[in-house]
Amino acid sequence: MDRRFPFKVLEHIFSFVDSNEDRNSVSLVCKSWFETERRTRKRVFVGNCYAVSPLKVARRFPKMRSLTLKGKPHFADYNLVPDGWGGYAWPWIEAMAARRPFLEEIRLKRMVVTDECLEKIAASFRDFKTLVLTSCEGFSTDGIAAIASTCRKLRDLELRECIVDDLGGDWLSYFPETSTSLVSLDFSCLDSEVKLSDLERLLSRSPNLKSLKLNRSVTLDVLESLLRRAPQLVELGTGSFSDELDPEEIAKLTKALSELKQLKSLSGLWDLLPEYIPLLYSLCPRLTSLNLSYATVQMPDLIDLLSRCSKLQKLWVMDLIEDKGLKTVALCCKELRELRVFPSGADLDETDVTLTEQGLVSVSEGCPKLESVLYFCVQFTNAALVSIAKNRPNFRCFRLCVMEPFAPDYRTQQPLDEGFKAIVERCKDLRRLSVSGLLTDKAFEYIGVHAKKLRMLSIAFAGDSDLMLHHLLSGCQSLKKLEIRDCPFGDTALLENAAKLETMRSLWMSSCFVSFGACKQLSQKMPRLNVEVIDEHPPKTRPDSSPVERIYIYRTVAGPRLDTPEFVWTIHKSPEVGVSRLSIR
Amino acid sequence: MSGEEELQSNVSVASSSPTSNCCVSGGLKEHNYLGLSDSSSSSVGSSTLSGLDDKAAISLKATELTLGLPGSRSPDEKPFFPLVPSKDEVSLKNGNKRAFSDAMDKSESSVYTEKDWMFPQGVVANQSVMKKEVTQNIPKGQGSATTNSSSPPAAKAQIVGWPPVRSYRKNTLATTCKNSDEVDGKPGSATALFVKVSMDGAPYLRKVDLRSYTNYMELSSDLEKMFTTFTLGQCGSNGAAGKDKLCETKLKDLLNGKDYVLTYEDKDGDWMLVGDVPWEMFIDVCKKLKIMKGCDAIGLAPRAMEKSKMRA
């Protein structure tokens, strides 16, 4: 049978399969489907950069145009992973540069990216279009200059919350005068000032620019001149919003803002002064996304702003919004899908801020499309959780952070087990959950029984025993990422459910009571897991029974990684290798 | 128990200036809490104290307090290794701040202790002893102001990585709050720098303009004036047992303000003793002031500790 016929047909059919999960399933059907799929996959996603070798990925997908990688464990965001842990982008960039020169897009999250990496990208990929770095570090503005100057077809350059060695604002001047392709530019995480004239000229020659996120050093008095040159913006992140402007400047800025007819997303707004809020009114009716989480604006001023945002779908705000503000949101923002309320850093015991569980209850009542929540609050009640679950069974992402560890329901003094039970019982589509407050093993029994679609779970200061881990590993069928800190379980549940770990992307456990001995056993039992211990002392100096402070376990087909720093130890697979050679470096 | 006794005996032989109790290995560091640090350090042997030696030098780097392994990071909250059984208590947490601030707030370990989770038996004796001591001294009155429940007071976010807010956001907010403080004072200029001052047991907060002083003495005498009226009311109004006795017998000291300790909250949210850093640096990082009782403050005023030991 002529194999080209099925191939062409298959290829055509597969071109409609976008989701990588589906493509992964497709490639398991048979060899020819695997071959066809791999030759047609354009967007490659690797959720753990150590799960597979860069070389293998480069070879497998010859038509790769876009690569997305994630490096460090999520808890690295909260300083639980020491510097130097790993997550280096270089091996990937190198491999792709050598084999896939037509790569156009690179998106990296929580990885270490050096200037060498950036220069390599600039030099190797002729049609390079998109660079998005989220929570990355290790590079300087020189690297960015290299990208700006060399990538002729650059469309997207986004630095989101990166730690950058900021050597000055010159990098912006490296965009050649001939470059007109820019679609999105985000340099909000940089500190130093860019030259206004460079920015103005760049904007003037970038008619396709849809998203612009300035850094804080761009002052309010120059904003008008920038906006005038980019009235087509769909997303705007302002710089600092606090300079003193004279009435004429205010009028000009108000006009410039009102000219942004396409604007849907607004962020930045650092140091937003209450008296400038009315300048934003003209934008509100069209806004679908508003990020006020860096604006320390207090309550009454927020109401006027929010009540005008009837189309809002995404709202990020600080707890300064208080219950009253959230009531307004519930009344006015009927399209709301995602809400994040961050702590403003007020002392826990001296807070002037009245944000309670009631705020979230109001929003869950009033916003029928709400499906994603991140909520920081000092304390909570079961009754509130039950109400929220009843009101909004369509949650896909529910992250509640009760900031006081072990805080029970403050009205009944009961653990919050029943509250979270309601959430997992009713929200059948729940994909991501973060729990907090006082929780017993029961809570995790409920989660194990009900949260069948749950993919990611974050736990801190909870549970009583090994049962909690057992419930989760044996119950949550779809669990892919589990991260736990400061919980009192030990070895039993982990070893009993070892097989589960290969179905997951990763498991992080810190400050729990898992012993070295268990890590060894687990590693020997499960050949395709890397069991990594983060500890400054060599494991050989510890007895098997001693607890390990931080353990990161992940499935991999690449074997133990070769770039571990001296405080990370991959537990050896072979049982006959004694304690003295417990690690591979 | 020998470790604990050793600790206390070290305290009693300290000189008249207040000493900070830093770690279980017995090393102590002297400094004045309303003046600058002593240039002589009394660090003993332990490598964890070596970072403190630099404190004496009045330079930017020197005033970056580190309490952790040599070579560990400066206070931007990146603990190197928070937990190894043989290490002392302090490095359990965000170990880059001084013991005082760690001990003041509900630490990770005391959170454990509350739930009776001690470490497995294999742990060095010193370790558990230190935990117990810290737990005893944590003032129960702390942090109970807003919680309606009778449950244990809130941990004041001194646990590593808790609450789970990204460093990027924390750092940005720290600068934002500072800016808005300045703006509140006098619009358009940074000539006033108001910070709240609270005092344990006082019915309301005051605000002071840090820029109206030029050194610590001025600040402290002004605060004394402001809060003297409250001191008489202090005795007997405190809930915790044992403290009452102490207060009654030390009325004179209270009035003189000598048994109070001035502390401040810095940009990172940690509580520190006032007086360790140069004045200019202090007003840059100080967000809030709090006047605490000497007996509430652990590892501080050894006189207070000494006295409490003697009366016990």
PDB file of N, CA and C in Angstrom, chain B residues 9-53:
ATOM      1  N   SER B   9      23.483  31.267  81.472  1.00  0.00           N
ATOM      2  CA  SER B   9      24.645  31.759  82.216  1.00  0.00           C
ATOM      3  C   SER B   9      25.441  32.724  81.360  1.00  0.00           C
ATOM      4  N   ASN B  10      25.416  32.496  80.090  1.00  0.00           N
ATOM      5  CA  ASN B  10      26.085  33.451  79.207  1.00  0.00           C
ATOM      6  C   ASN B  10      25.430  34.806  79.322  1.00  0.00           C
ATOM      7  N   VAL B  11      24.140  34.786  79.417  1.00  0.00           N
ATOM      8  CA  VAL B  11      23.416  36.047  79.496  1.00  0.00           C
ATOM      9  C   VAL B  11      23.791  36.796  80.753  1.00  0.00           C
ATOM     10  N   SER B  12      23.882  36.084  81.837  1.00  0.00           N
ATOM     11  CA  SER B  12      24.084  36.801  83.097  1.00  0.00           C
ATOM     12  C   SER B  12      25.468  37.407  83.206  1.00  0.00           C
ATOM     13  N   VAL B  13      26.401  36.919  82.448  1.00  0.00           N
ATOM     14  CA  VAL B  13      27.724  37.548  82.569  1.00  0.00           C
ATOM     15  C   VAL B  13      27.942  38.639  81.535  1.00  0.00           C
ATOM     16  N   ALA B  14      26.958  38.902  80.760  1.00  0.00           N
ATOM     17  CA  ALA B  14      27.117  39.949  79.745  1.00  0.00           C
ATOM     18  C   ALA B  14      27.285  41.300  80.403  1.00  0.00           C
ATOM     19  N   SER B  15      27.853  42.207  79.688  1.00  0.00           N
ATOM     20  CA  SER B  15      28.081  43.551  80.237  1.00  0.00           C
ATOM     21  C   SER B  15      26.768  44.295  80.347  1.00  0.00           C
ATOM     22  N   SER B  16      26.857  45.490  80.855  1.00  0.00           N
ATOM     23  CA  SER B  16      25.620  46.211  81.146  1.00  0.00           C
ATOM     24  C   SER B  16      24.857  46.618  79.900  1.00  0.00           C
ATOM     25  N   SER B  17      25.518  46.692  78.802  1.00  0.00           N
ATOM     26  CA  SER B  17      24.752  47.069  77.609  1.00  0.00           C
ATOM     27  C   SER B  17      23.958  45.865  77.115  1.00  0.00           C
ATOM     28  N   PRO B  18      22.857  46.114  76.559  1.00  0.00           N
ATOM     29  CA  PRO B  18      21.960  45.019  76.175  1.00  0.00           C
ATOM     30  C   PRO B  18      22.605  44.103  75.162  1.00  0.00           C
ATOM     31  N   THR B  19      22.289  42.862  75.297  1.00  0.00           N
ATOM     32  CA  THR B  19      22.892  41.890  74.397  1.00  0.00           C
ATOM     33  C   THR B  19      21.822  41.174  73.606  1.00  0.00           C
ATOM     34  N   SER B  20      22.147  40.868  72.415  1.00  0.00           N
ATOM     35  CA  SER B  20      21.195  40.112  71.614  1.00  0.00           C
ATOM     36  C   SER B  20      21.607  38.651  71.602  1.00  0.00           C
ATOM     37  N   ASN B  21      20.672  37.810  71.878  1.00  0.00           N
ATOM     38  CA  ASN B  21      20.945  36.377  71.882  1.00  0.00           C
ATOM     39  C   ASN B  21      20.704  35.822  70.493  1.00  0.00           C
ATOM     40  N   CYS B  22      21.743  35.398  69.871  1.00  0.00           N
ATOM     41  CA  CYS B  22      21.593  35.101  68.453  1.00  0.00           C
ATOM     42  C   CYS B  22      21.380  33.648  68.109  1.00  0.00           C
ATOM     43  N   CYS B  23      22.086  32.767  68.742  1.00  0.00           N
ATOM     44  CA  CYS B  23      21.909  31.397  68.301  1.00  0.00           C
ATOM     45  C   CYS B  23      22.277  30.446  69.397  1.00  0.00           C
ATOM     46  N   VAL B  24      21.913  29.230  69.202  1.00  0.00           N
ATOM     47  CA  VAL B  24      21.996  28.259  70.267  1.00  0.00           C
ATOM     48  C   VAL B  24      23.417  27.878  70.612  1.00  0.00           C
ATOM     49  N   SER B  25      24.318  28.109  69.695  1.00  0.00           N
ATOM     50  CA  SER B  25      25.682  27.672  69.990  1.00  0.00           C
ATOM     51  C   SER B  25      26.336  28.567  71.029  1.00  0.00           C
ATOM     52  N   GLY B  26      25.594  29.542  71.521  1.00  0.00           N
ATOM     53  CA  GLY B  26      26.092  30.266  72.697  1.00  0.00           C
ATOM     54  C   GLY B  26      26.792  31.561  72.391  1.00  0.00           C
ATOM     55  N   GLY B  27      26.994  31.864  71.132  1.00  0.00           N
ATOM     56  CA  GLY B  27      27.681  33.124  70.826  1.00  0.00           C
ATOM     57  C   GLY B  27      26.755  34.294  71.068  1.00  0.00           C
ATOM     58  N   LEU B  28      27.275  35.379  71.559  1.00  0.00           N
ATOM     59  CA  LEU B  28      26.441  36.549  71.824  1.00  0.00           C
ATOM     60  C   LEU B  28      27.048  37.773  71.183  1.00  0.00           C
ATOM     61  N   LYS B  29      26.200  38.654  70.842  1.00  0.00           N
ATOM     62  CA  LYS B  29      26.692  39.878  70.227  1.00  0.00           C
ATOM     63  C   LYS B  29      26.157  41.039  71.005  1.00  0.00           C
ATOM     64  N   GLU B  30      27.010  41.917  71.360  1.00  0.00           N
ATOM     65  CA  GLU B  30      26.570  43.071  72.134  1.00  0.00           C
ATOM     66  C   GLU B  30      26.308  44.257  71.238  1.00  0.00           C
ATOM     67  N   HIS B  31      25.315  44.972  71.579  1.00  0.00           N
ATOM     68  CA  HIS B  31      25.184  46.266  70.942  1.00  0.00           C
ATOM     69  C   HIS B  31      24.200  47.096  71.737  1.00  0.00           C
ATOM     70  N   ASN B  32      24.253  48.374  71.543  1.00  0.00           N
ATOM     71  CA  ASN B  32      23.282  49.263  72.172  1.00  0.00           C
ATOM     72  C   ASN B  32      22.082  49.351  71.264  1.00  0.00           C
ATOM     73  N   TYR B  33      20.907  49.365  71.871  1.00  0.00           N
ATOM     74  CA  TYR B  33      19.785  49.393  70.946  1.00  0.00           C
ATOM     75  C   TYR B  33      19.248  50.785  70.673  1.00  0.00           C
ATOM     76  N   LEU B  34      19.855  51.766  71.296  1.00  0.00           N
ATOM     77  CA  LEU B  34      19.456  53.097  70.863  1.00  0.00           C
ATOM     78  C   LEU B  34      20.648  53.874  70.342  1.00  0.00           C
ATOM     79  N   GLY B  35      21.705  53.187  70.123  1.00  0.00           N
ATOM     80  CA  GLY B  35      22.907  53.834  69.589  1.00  0.00           C
ATOM     81  C   GLY B  35      23.472  52.933  68.541  1.00  0.00           C
ATOM     82  N   LEU B  36      24.683  53.143  68.209  1.00  0.00           N
ATOM     83  CA  LEU B  36      25.283  52.318  67.169  1.00  0.00           C
ATOM     84  C   LEU B  36      25.839  51.044  67.769  1.00  0.00           C
ATOM     85  N   SER B  37      26.131  50.120  66.904  1.00  0.00           N
ATOM     86  CA  SER B  37      26.668  48.837  67.356  1.00  0.00           C
ATOM     87  C   SER B  37      28.044  49.025  67.941  1.00  0.00           C
ATOM     88  N   ASP B  38      28.362  48.185  68.913  1.00  0.00           N
ATOM     89  CA  ASP B  38      29.735  48.132  69.421  1.00  0.00           C
ATOM     90  C   ASP B  38      30.656  47.665  68.327  1.00  0.00           C
ATOM     91  N   SER B  39      31.829  48.168  68.309  1.00  0.00           N
ATOM     92  CA  SER B  39      32.726  47.685  67.266  1.00  0.00           C
ATOM     93  C   SER B  39      33.315  46.342  67.635  1.00  0.00           C
ATOM     94  N   SER B  40      33.293  46.020  68.915  1.00  0.00           N
ATOM     95  CA  SER B  40      33.810  44.699  69.273  1.00  0.00           C
ATOM     96  C   SER B  40      32.691  43.703  69.214  1.00  0.00           C
ATOM     97  N   SER B  41      32.990  42.601  68.629  1.00  0.00           N
ATOM     98  CA  SER B  41      31.938  41.589  68.573  1.00  0.00           C
ATOM     99  C   SER B  41      32.353  40.440  69.448  1.00  0.00           C
ATOM    100  N   SER B  42      31.390  39.796  70.038  1.00  0.00           N
ATOM    101  CA  SER B  42      31.754  38.688  70.910  1.00  0.00           C
ATOM    102  C   SER B  42      31.331  37.379  70.311  1.00  0.00           C
ATOM    103  N   SER B  43      31.504  37.269  69.026  1.00  0.00           N
ATOM    104  CA  SER B  43      31.075  36.027  68.379  1.00  0.00           C
ATOM    105  C   SER B  43      31.984  34.896  68.808  1.00  0.00           C
ATOM    106  N   VAL B  44      31.371  33.773  68.990  1.00  0.00           N
ATOM    107  CA  VAL B  44      32.140  32.630  69.496  1.00  0.00           C
ATOM    108  C   VAL B  44      32.129  31.503  68.499  1.00  0.00           C
ATOM    109  N   GLY B  45      33.244  31.197  67.993  1.00  0.00           N
ATOM    110  CA  GLY B  45      33.406  29.971  67.225  1.00  0.00           C
ATOM    111  C   GLY B  45      32.468  29.734  66.058  1.00  0.00           C
ATOM    112  N   SER B  46      31.204  29.802  66.309  1.00  0.00           N
ATOM    113  CA  SER B  46      30.273  29.319  65.298  1.00  0.00           C
ATOM    114  C   SER B  46      30.352  30.101  64.001  1.00  0.00           C
ATOM    115  N   SER B  47      30.309  29.380  62.964  1.00  0.00           N
ATOM    116  CA  SER B  47      30.415  30.024  61.659  1.00  0.00           C
ATOM    117  C   SER B  47      29.198  30.868  61.374  1.00  0.00           C
ATOM    118  N   THR B  48      28.113  30.575  62.047  1.00  0.00           N
ATOM    119  CA  THR B  48      26.913  31.347  61.744  1.00  0.00           C
ATOM    120  C   THR B  48      27.005  32.774  62.233  1.00  0.00           C
ATOM    121  N   LEU B  49      27.947  33.042  63.085  1.00  0.00           N
ATOM    122  CA  LEU B  49      28.038  34.410  63.603  1.00  0.00           C
ATOM    123  C   LEU B  49      28.992  35.261  62.785  1.00  0.00           C
ATOM    124  N   SER B  50      29.709  34.626  61.916  1.00  0.00           N
ATOM    125  CA  SER B  50      30.762  35.400  61.248  1.00  0.00           C
ATOM    126  C   SER B  50      30.198  36.562  60.480  1.00  0.00           C
ATOM    127  N   GLY B  51      28.978  36.374  59.984  1.00  0.00           N
ATOM    128  CA  GLY B  51      28.385  37.485  59.254  1.00  0.00           C
ATOM    129  C   GLY B  51      28.182  38.687  60.148  1.00  0.00           C
ATOM    130  N   LEU B  52      27.987  38.469  61.447  1.00  0.00           N
ATOM    131  CA  LEU B  52      27.691  39.576  62.344  1.00  0.00           C
ATOM    132  C   LEU B  52      28.909  40.453  62.603  1.00  0.00           C
ATOM    133  N   ASP B  53      30.074  39.881  62.399  1.00  0.00           N
ATOM    134  CA  ASP B  53      31.282  40.665  62.666  1.00  0.00           C
ATOM    135  C   ASP B  53      31.300  41.941  61.848  1.00  0.00           C
TER     136      ASP B  53
END
